[in-house]
Short mmCIF file of C-alpha atoms in Angstrom, two decimals:
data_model
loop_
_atom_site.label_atom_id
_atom_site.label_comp_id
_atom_site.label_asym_id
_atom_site.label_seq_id
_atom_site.Cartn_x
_atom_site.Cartn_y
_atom_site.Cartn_z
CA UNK A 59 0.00 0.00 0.00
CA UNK A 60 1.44 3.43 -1.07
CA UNK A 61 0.50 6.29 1.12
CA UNK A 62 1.08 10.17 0.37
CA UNK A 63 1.91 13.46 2.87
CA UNK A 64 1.24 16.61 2.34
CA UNK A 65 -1.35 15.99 -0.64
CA UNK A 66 -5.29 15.62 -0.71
CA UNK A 67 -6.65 15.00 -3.94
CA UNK A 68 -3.45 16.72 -6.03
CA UNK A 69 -3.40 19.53 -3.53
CA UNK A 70 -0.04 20.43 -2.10
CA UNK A 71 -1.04 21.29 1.28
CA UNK A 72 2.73 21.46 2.36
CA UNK A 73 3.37 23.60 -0.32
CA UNK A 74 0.72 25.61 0.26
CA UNK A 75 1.52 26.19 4.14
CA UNK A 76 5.44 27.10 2.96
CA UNK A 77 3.80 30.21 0.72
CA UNK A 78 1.70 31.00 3.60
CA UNK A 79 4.97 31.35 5.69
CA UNK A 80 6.07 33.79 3.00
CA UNK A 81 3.87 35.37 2.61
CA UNK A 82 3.66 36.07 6.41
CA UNK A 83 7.67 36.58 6.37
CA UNK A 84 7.45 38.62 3.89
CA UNK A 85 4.83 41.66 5.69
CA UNK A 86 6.73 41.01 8.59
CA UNK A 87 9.37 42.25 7.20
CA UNK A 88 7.65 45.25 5.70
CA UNK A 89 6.03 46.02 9.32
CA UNK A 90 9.41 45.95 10.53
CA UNK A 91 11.16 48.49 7.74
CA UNK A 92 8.08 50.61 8.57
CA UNK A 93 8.31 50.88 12.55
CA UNK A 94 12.55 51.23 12.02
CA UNK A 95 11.86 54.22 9.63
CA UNK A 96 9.08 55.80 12.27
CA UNK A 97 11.55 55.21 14.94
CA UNK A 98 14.23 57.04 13.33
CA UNK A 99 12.61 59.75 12.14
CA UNK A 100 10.96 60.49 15.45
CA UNK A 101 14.54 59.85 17.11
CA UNK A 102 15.70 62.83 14.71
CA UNK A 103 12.89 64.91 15.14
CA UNK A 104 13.34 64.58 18.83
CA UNK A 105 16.90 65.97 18.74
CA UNK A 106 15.80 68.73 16.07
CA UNK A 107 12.94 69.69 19.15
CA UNK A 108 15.94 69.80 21.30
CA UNK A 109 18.26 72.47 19.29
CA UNK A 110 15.65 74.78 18.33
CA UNK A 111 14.43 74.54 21.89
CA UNK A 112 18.51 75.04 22.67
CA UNK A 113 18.89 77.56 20.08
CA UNK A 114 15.47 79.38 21.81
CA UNK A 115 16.67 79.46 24.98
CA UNK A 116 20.45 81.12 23.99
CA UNK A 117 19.14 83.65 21.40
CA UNK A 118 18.80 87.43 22.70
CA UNK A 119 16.71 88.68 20.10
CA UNK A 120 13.17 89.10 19.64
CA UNK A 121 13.00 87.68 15.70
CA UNK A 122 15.66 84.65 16.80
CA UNK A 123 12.79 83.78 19.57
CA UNK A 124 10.54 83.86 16.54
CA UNK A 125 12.67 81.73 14.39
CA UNK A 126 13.49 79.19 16.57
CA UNK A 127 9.90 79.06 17.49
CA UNK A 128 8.64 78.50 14.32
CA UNK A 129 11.24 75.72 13.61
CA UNK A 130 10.19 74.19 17.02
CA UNK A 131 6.30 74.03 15.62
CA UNK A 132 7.42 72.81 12.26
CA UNK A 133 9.21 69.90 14.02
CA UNK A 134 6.91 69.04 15.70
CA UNK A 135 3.89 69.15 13.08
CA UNK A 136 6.28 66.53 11.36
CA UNK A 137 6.20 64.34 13.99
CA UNK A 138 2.18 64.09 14.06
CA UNK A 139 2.34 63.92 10.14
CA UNK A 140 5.44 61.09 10.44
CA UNK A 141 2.63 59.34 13.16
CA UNK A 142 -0.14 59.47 10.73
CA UNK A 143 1.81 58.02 8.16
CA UNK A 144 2.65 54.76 10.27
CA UNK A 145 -0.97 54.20 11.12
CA UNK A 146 -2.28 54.65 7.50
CA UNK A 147 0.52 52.42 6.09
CA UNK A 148 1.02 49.91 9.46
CA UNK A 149 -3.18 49.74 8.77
CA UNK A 150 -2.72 48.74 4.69
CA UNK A 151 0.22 46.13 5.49
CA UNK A 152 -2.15 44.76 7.67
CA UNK A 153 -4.91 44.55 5.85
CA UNK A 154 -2.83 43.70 2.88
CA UNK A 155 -1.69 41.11 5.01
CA UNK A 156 -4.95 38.85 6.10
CA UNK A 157 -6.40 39.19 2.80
CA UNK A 158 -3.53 37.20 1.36
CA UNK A 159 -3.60 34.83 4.55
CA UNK A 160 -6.94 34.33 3.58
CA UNK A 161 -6.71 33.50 0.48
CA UNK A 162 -4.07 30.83 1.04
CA UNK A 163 -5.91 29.55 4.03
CA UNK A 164 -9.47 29.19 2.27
CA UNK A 165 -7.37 26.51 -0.72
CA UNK A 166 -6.39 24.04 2.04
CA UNK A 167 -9.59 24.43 4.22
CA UNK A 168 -11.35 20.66 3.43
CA UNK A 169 -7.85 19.27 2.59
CA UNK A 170 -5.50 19.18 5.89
CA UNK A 171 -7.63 20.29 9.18
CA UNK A 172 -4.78 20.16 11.04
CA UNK A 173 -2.10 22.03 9.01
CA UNK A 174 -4.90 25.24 9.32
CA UNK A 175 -5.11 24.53 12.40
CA UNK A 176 -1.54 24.75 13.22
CA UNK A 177 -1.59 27.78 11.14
CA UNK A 178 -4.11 29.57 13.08
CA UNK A 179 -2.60 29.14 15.98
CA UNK A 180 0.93 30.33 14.74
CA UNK A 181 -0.91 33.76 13.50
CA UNK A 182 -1.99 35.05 16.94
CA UNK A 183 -3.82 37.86 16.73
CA UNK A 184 -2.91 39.22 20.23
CA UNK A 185 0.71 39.51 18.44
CA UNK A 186 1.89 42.44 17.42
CA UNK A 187 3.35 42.51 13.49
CA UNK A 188 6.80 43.98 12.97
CA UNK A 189 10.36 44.53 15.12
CA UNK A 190 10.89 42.40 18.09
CA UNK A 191 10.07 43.49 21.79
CA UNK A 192 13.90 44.07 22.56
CA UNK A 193 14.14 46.06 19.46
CA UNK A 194 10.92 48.25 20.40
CA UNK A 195 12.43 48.37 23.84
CA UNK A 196 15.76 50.03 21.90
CA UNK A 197 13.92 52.76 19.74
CA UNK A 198 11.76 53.92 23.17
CA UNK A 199 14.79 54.03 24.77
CA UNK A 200 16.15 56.12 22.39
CA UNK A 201 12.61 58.62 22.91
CA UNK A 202 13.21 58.68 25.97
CA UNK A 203 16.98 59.75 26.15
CA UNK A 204 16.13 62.79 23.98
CA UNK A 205 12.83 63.69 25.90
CA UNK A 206 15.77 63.63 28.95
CA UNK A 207 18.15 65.80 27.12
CA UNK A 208 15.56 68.23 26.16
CA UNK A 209 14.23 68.34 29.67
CA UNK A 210 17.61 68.68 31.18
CA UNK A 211 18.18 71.57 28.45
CA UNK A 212 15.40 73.66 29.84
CA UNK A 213 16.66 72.92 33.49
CA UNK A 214 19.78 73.85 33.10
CA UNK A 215 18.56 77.19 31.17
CA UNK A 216 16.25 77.74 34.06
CA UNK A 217 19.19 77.13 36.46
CA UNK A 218 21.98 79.05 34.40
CA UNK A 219 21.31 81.90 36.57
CA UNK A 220 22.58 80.42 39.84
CA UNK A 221 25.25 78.68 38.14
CA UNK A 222 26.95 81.13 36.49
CA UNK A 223 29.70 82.88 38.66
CA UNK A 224 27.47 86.54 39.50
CA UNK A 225 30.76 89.01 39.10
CA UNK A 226 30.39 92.75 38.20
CA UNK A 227 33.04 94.60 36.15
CA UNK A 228 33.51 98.06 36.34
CA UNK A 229 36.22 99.91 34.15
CA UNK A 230 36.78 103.72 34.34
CA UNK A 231 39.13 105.73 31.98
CA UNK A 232 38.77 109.44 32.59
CA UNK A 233 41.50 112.00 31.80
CA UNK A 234 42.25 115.75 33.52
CA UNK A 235 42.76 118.75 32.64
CA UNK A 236 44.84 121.57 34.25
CA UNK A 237 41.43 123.59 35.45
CA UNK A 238 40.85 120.26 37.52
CA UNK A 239 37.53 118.88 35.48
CA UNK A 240 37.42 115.62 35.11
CA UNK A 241 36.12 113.72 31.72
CA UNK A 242 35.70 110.16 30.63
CA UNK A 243 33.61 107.23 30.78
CA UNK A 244 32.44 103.91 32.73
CA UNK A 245 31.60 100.33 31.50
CA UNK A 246 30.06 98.37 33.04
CA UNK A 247 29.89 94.75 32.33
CA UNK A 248 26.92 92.72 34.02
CA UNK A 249 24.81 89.52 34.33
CA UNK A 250 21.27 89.14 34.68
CA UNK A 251 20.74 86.62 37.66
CA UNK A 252 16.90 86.75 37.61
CA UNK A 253 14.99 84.11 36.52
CA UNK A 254 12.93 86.31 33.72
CA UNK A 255 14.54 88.70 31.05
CA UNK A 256 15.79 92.23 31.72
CA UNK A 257 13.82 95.05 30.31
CA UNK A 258 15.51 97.93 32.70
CA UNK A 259 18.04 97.89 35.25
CA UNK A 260 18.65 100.50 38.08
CA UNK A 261 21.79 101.43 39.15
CA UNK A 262 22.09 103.78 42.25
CA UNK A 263 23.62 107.21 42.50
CA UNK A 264 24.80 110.06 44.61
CA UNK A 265 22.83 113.42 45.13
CA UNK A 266 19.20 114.27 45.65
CA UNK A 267 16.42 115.21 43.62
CA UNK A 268 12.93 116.74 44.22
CA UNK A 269 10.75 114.26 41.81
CA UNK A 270 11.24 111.81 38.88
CA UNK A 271 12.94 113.08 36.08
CA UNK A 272 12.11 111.72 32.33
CA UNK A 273 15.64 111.82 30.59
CA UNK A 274 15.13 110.96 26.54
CA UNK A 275 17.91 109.53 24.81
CA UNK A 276 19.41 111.97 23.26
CA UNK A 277 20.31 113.41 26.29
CA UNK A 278 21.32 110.69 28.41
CA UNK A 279 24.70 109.83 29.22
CA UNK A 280 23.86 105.90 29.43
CA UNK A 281 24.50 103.41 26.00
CA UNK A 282 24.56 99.83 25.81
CA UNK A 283 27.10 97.73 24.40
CA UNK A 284 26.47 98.71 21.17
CA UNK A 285 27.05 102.30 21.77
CA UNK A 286 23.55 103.02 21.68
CA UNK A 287 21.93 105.71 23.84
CA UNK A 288 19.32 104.66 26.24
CA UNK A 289 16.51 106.36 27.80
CA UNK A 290 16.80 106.82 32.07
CA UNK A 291 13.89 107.31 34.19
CA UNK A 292 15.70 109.33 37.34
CA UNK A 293 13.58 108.88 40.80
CA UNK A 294 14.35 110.05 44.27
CA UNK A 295 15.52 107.12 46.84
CA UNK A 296 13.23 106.61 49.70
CA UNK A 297 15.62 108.35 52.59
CA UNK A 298 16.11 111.14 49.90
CA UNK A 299 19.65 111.40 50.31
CA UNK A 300 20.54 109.76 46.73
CA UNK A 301 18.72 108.59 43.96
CA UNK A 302 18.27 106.54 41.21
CA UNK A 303 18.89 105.83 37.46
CA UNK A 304 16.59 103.14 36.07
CA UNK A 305 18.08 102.25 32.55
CA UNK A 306 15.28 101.50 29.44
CA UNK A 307 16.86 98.45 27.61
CA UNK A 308 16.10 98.61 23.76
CA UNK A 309 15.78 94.58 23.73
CA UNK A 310 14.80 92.77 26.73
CA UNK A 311 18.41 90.88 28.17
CA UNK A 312 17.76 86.92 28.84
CA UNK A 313 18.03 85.33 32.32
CA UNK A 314 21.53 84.17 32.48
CA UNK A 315 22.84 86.60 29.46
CA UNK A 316 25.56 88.96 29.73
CA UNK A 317 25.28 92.70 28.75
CA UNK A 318 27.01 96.22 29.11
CA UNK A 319 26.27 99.26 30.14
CA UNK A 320 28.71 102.82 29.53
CA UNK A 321 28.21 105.86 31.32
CA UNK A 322 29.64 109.21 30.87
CA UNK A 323 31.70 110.62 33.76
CA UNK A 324 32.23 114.18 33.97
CA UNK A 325 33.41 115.69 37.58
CA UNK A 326 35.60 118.07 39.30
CA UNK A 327 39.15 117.51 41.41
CA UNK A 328 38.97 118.97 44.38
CA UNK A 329 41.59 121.58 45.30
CA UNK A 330 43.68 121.01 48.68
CA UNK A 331 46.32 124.37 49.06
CA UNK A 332 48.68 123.47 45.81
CA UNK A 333 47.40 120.15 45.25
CA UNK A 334 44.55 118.69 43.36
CA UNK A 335 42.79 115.70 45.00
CA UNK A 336 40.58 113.37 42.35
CA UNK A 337 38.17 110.20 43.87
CA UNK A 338 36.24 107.54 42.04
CA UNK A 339 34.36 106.22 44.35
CA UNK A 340 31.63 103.34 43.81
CA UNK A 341 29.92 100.71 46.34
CA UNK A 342 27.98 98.00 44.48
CA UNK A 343 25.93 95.23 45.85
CA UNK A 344 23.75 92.02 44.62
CA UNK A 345 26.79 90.15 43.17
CA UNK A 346 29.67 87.94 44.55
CA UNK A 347 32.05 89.87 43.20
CA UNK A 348 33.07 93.03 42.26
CA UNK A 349 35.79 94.02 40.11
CA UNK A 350 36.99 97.38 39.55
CA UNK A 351 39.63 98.75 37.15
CA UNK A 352 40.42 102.88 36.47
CA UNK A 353 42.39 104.17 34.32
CA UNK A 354 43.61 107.89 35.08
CA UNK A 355 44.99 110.06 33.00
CA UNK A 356 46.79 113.00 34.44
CA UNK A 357 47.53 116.75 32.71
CA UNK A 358 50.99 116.52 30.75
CA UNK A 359 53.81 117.61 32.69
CA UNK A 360 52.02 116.93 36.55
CA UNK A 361 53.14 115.77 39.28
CA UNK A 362 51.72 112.75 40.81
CA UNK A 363 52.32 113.04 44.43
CA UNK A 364 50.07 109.79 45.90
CA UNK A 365 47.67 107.18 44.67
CA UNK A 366 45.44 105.21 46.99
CA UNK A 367 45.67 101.96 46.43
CA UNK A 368 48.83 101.63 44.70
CA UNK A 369 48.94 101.34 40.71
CA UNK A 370 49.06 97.99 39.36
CA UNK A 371 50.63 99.68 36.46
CA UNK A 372 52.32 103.34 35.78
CA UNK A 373 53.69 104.50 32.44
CA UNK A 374 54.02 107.62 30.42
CA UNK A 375 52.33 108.54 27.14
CA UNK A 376 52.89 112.15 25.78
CA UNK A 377 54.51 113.38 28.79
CA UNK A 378 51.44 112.45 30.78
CA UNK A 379 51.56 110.27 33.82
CA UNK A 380 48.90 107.17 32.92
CA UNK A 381 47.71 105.07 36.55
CA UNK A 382 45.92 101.63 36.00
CA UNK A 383 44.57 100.78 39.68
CA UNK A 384 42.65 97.52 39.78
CA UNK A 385 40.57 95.98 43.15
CA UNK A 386 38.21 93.40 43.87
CA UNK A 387 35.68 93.83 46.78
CA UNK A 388 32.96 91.62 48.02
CA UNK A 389 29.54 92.96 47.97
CA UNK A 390 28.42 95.96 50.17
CA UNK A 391 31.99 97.08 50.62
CA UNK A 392 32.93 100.35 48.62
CA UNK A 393 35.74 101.03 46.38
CA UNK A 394 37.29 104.09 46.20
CA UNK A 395 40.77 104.89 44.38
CA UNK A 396 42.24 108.62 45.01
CA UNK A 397 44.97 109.89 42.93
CA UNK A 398 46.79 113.52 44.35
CA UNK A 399 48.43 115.26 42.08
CA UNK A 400 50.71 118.84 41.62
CA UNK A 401 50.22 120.95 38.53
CA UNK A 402 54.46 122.94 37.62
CA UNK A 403 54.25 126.52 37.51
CA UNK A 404 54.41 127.34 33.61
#
């Protein structure tokens, strides 16, 4: 007696399971190129969120906000369009997919009982079609290591204030002339250390006034870095024995961000029997450190008699005596450098 496998009335039923198998193999595969390109593209969407957000965060200028906004919303409108694109093509695989089961499951069907049954239960539909579990496991990873770095981006941008060393820089460079006035100017070199951007900054000063004082640009003696004049709004202190200079910014400075400030000095020595006595005095508080530098200039031909504290550095340009005095002093504890000089009888 001859017996036969795998046939039921000439109809291959192992042949017929093998196709099935590659046919299944085969949109397996094409789930799997699908999810990998999803993944990806999300991955590197992720990390474009996280520049533009970095880019955002470090600009200092109202249309670089705007641009790196907008890049931020384009990014991200790619992502939901990248998502929408796996769903409508992960849905037509699939569908693809048990139409052409079917159709290799319905040949078989009164043939081999057990070979469909075997196949049924090998095409669970609890499974889910494409990469592997570990490699899912890999590509959310990978989500979630940029959703960290942006998140630590925006912390550290929110903490960049207290972390950044608060110093203040001031640096004076006024010259004399023989009838004892005094010109020159002062820069000032700053950090915001607030936690929101900068829009004016005050910056107290000796003498008294009666009532607020509106001083336009164009005749202020305040610029910015840029060596453009800014407005001052002048009020009287509390105690009324100083007041006051609250500085308009012409672009809001971010928390964290650096900027400069120059103001115009213009002051008399004072005269002490034959000698002339000059002081730059300043007392700043609200940072950790304070570093001061002036540079004085004295009349050709002087004679410089003292200088409190001692130069750092002395030289002579023109036949006029040039003093660089430099200092550091914590906060709340003024600085004051005196030069005393002697003007030669003609």
């Amino acid at each position: 007696m001859t017996s036969t496998t795998g046939s039921a009335g000439g109809f291959d039923t192992e042949k017929a399971a093998r196709l099935r198998g590659q046919a299944r193999d085969a949109f397996v595969a094409k789930h799997r190129v699908v999810a990998r390109i999803t993944w990806v593209y999300l991955v590197g969407c992720m990390l474009a969120a996280w520049w533009c957000i970095r880019g955002f965060l470090a600009a200092t200028e109202v249309r670089s906000w705007i641009l790196w906004a907008v890049l931020f919303l384009l990014v991200f409108q790619a992502t939901v369009l990248m998502k929408l694109w796996y769903w409508v093509v992960n849905g037509k695989l699939t569908v693809l997919r048990e139409i052409k089961l079917l159709r290799l499951d319905l040949a078989p069907l009164r043939a081999s009982e057990g070979t469909l049954e075997e196949l049924t239960r090998v095409e669970s539909p609890t499974r889910v079609p494409g990469i592997a579990r570990w490699e899912r496991r890999v590509w959310l990873g990978a989500i979630v290591m940029v959703a960290i770095l942006i998140g630590a981006e925006v912390g550290r941008h929110q903490l960049r204030p207290i972390a950044v060393p608060a110093q203040m820089t001031a640096e004076s460079h006024v010259t004399l002339a023989e009838d004892g006035m005094v010109k020159g100017e002062r820069i000032y070199e700053l950090l915001n250390t607030a936690r929101q951007p900068l829009h004016e900054y005050t910056i107290r000063a000796g003498g008294t006034i009666a009532e607020s004082q509106w001083i336009s640009p164009e005749r202020s003696g305040w610029s910015d870095g840029q060596g453009r004049k800014l407005a001052v709004r002048r009020e009287p202190e509390a105690d009324g024995t100083n007041h006051r200079n609250v500085i308009q910014f012409l672009e809001p400075v971010p928390p964290g961000a650096a900027f400069r400030l120059r103001m115009e000095i213009s002051l008399a020595a004072r005269r002490e029997d034959d000698l002339w006595v000059i002081r730059l005095d300043q007392n700043w508080s609200g940072y950790r450190r304070h570093l001061y530098r002036d540079t004085v200039v004295l009349p050709a031909g002087a004679e410089l008699i003292a200088v409190e504290p001692p130069p750092l550095r002395q030289e002579q340009v023109a036949g006029a005596t040039v003093l660089h005095v430099e200092g550091e002093r914590a906060s709340g504890r003024p600085w004051s450098s005196v030069v005393k000089y002697r003007l030669n009888a003609p």
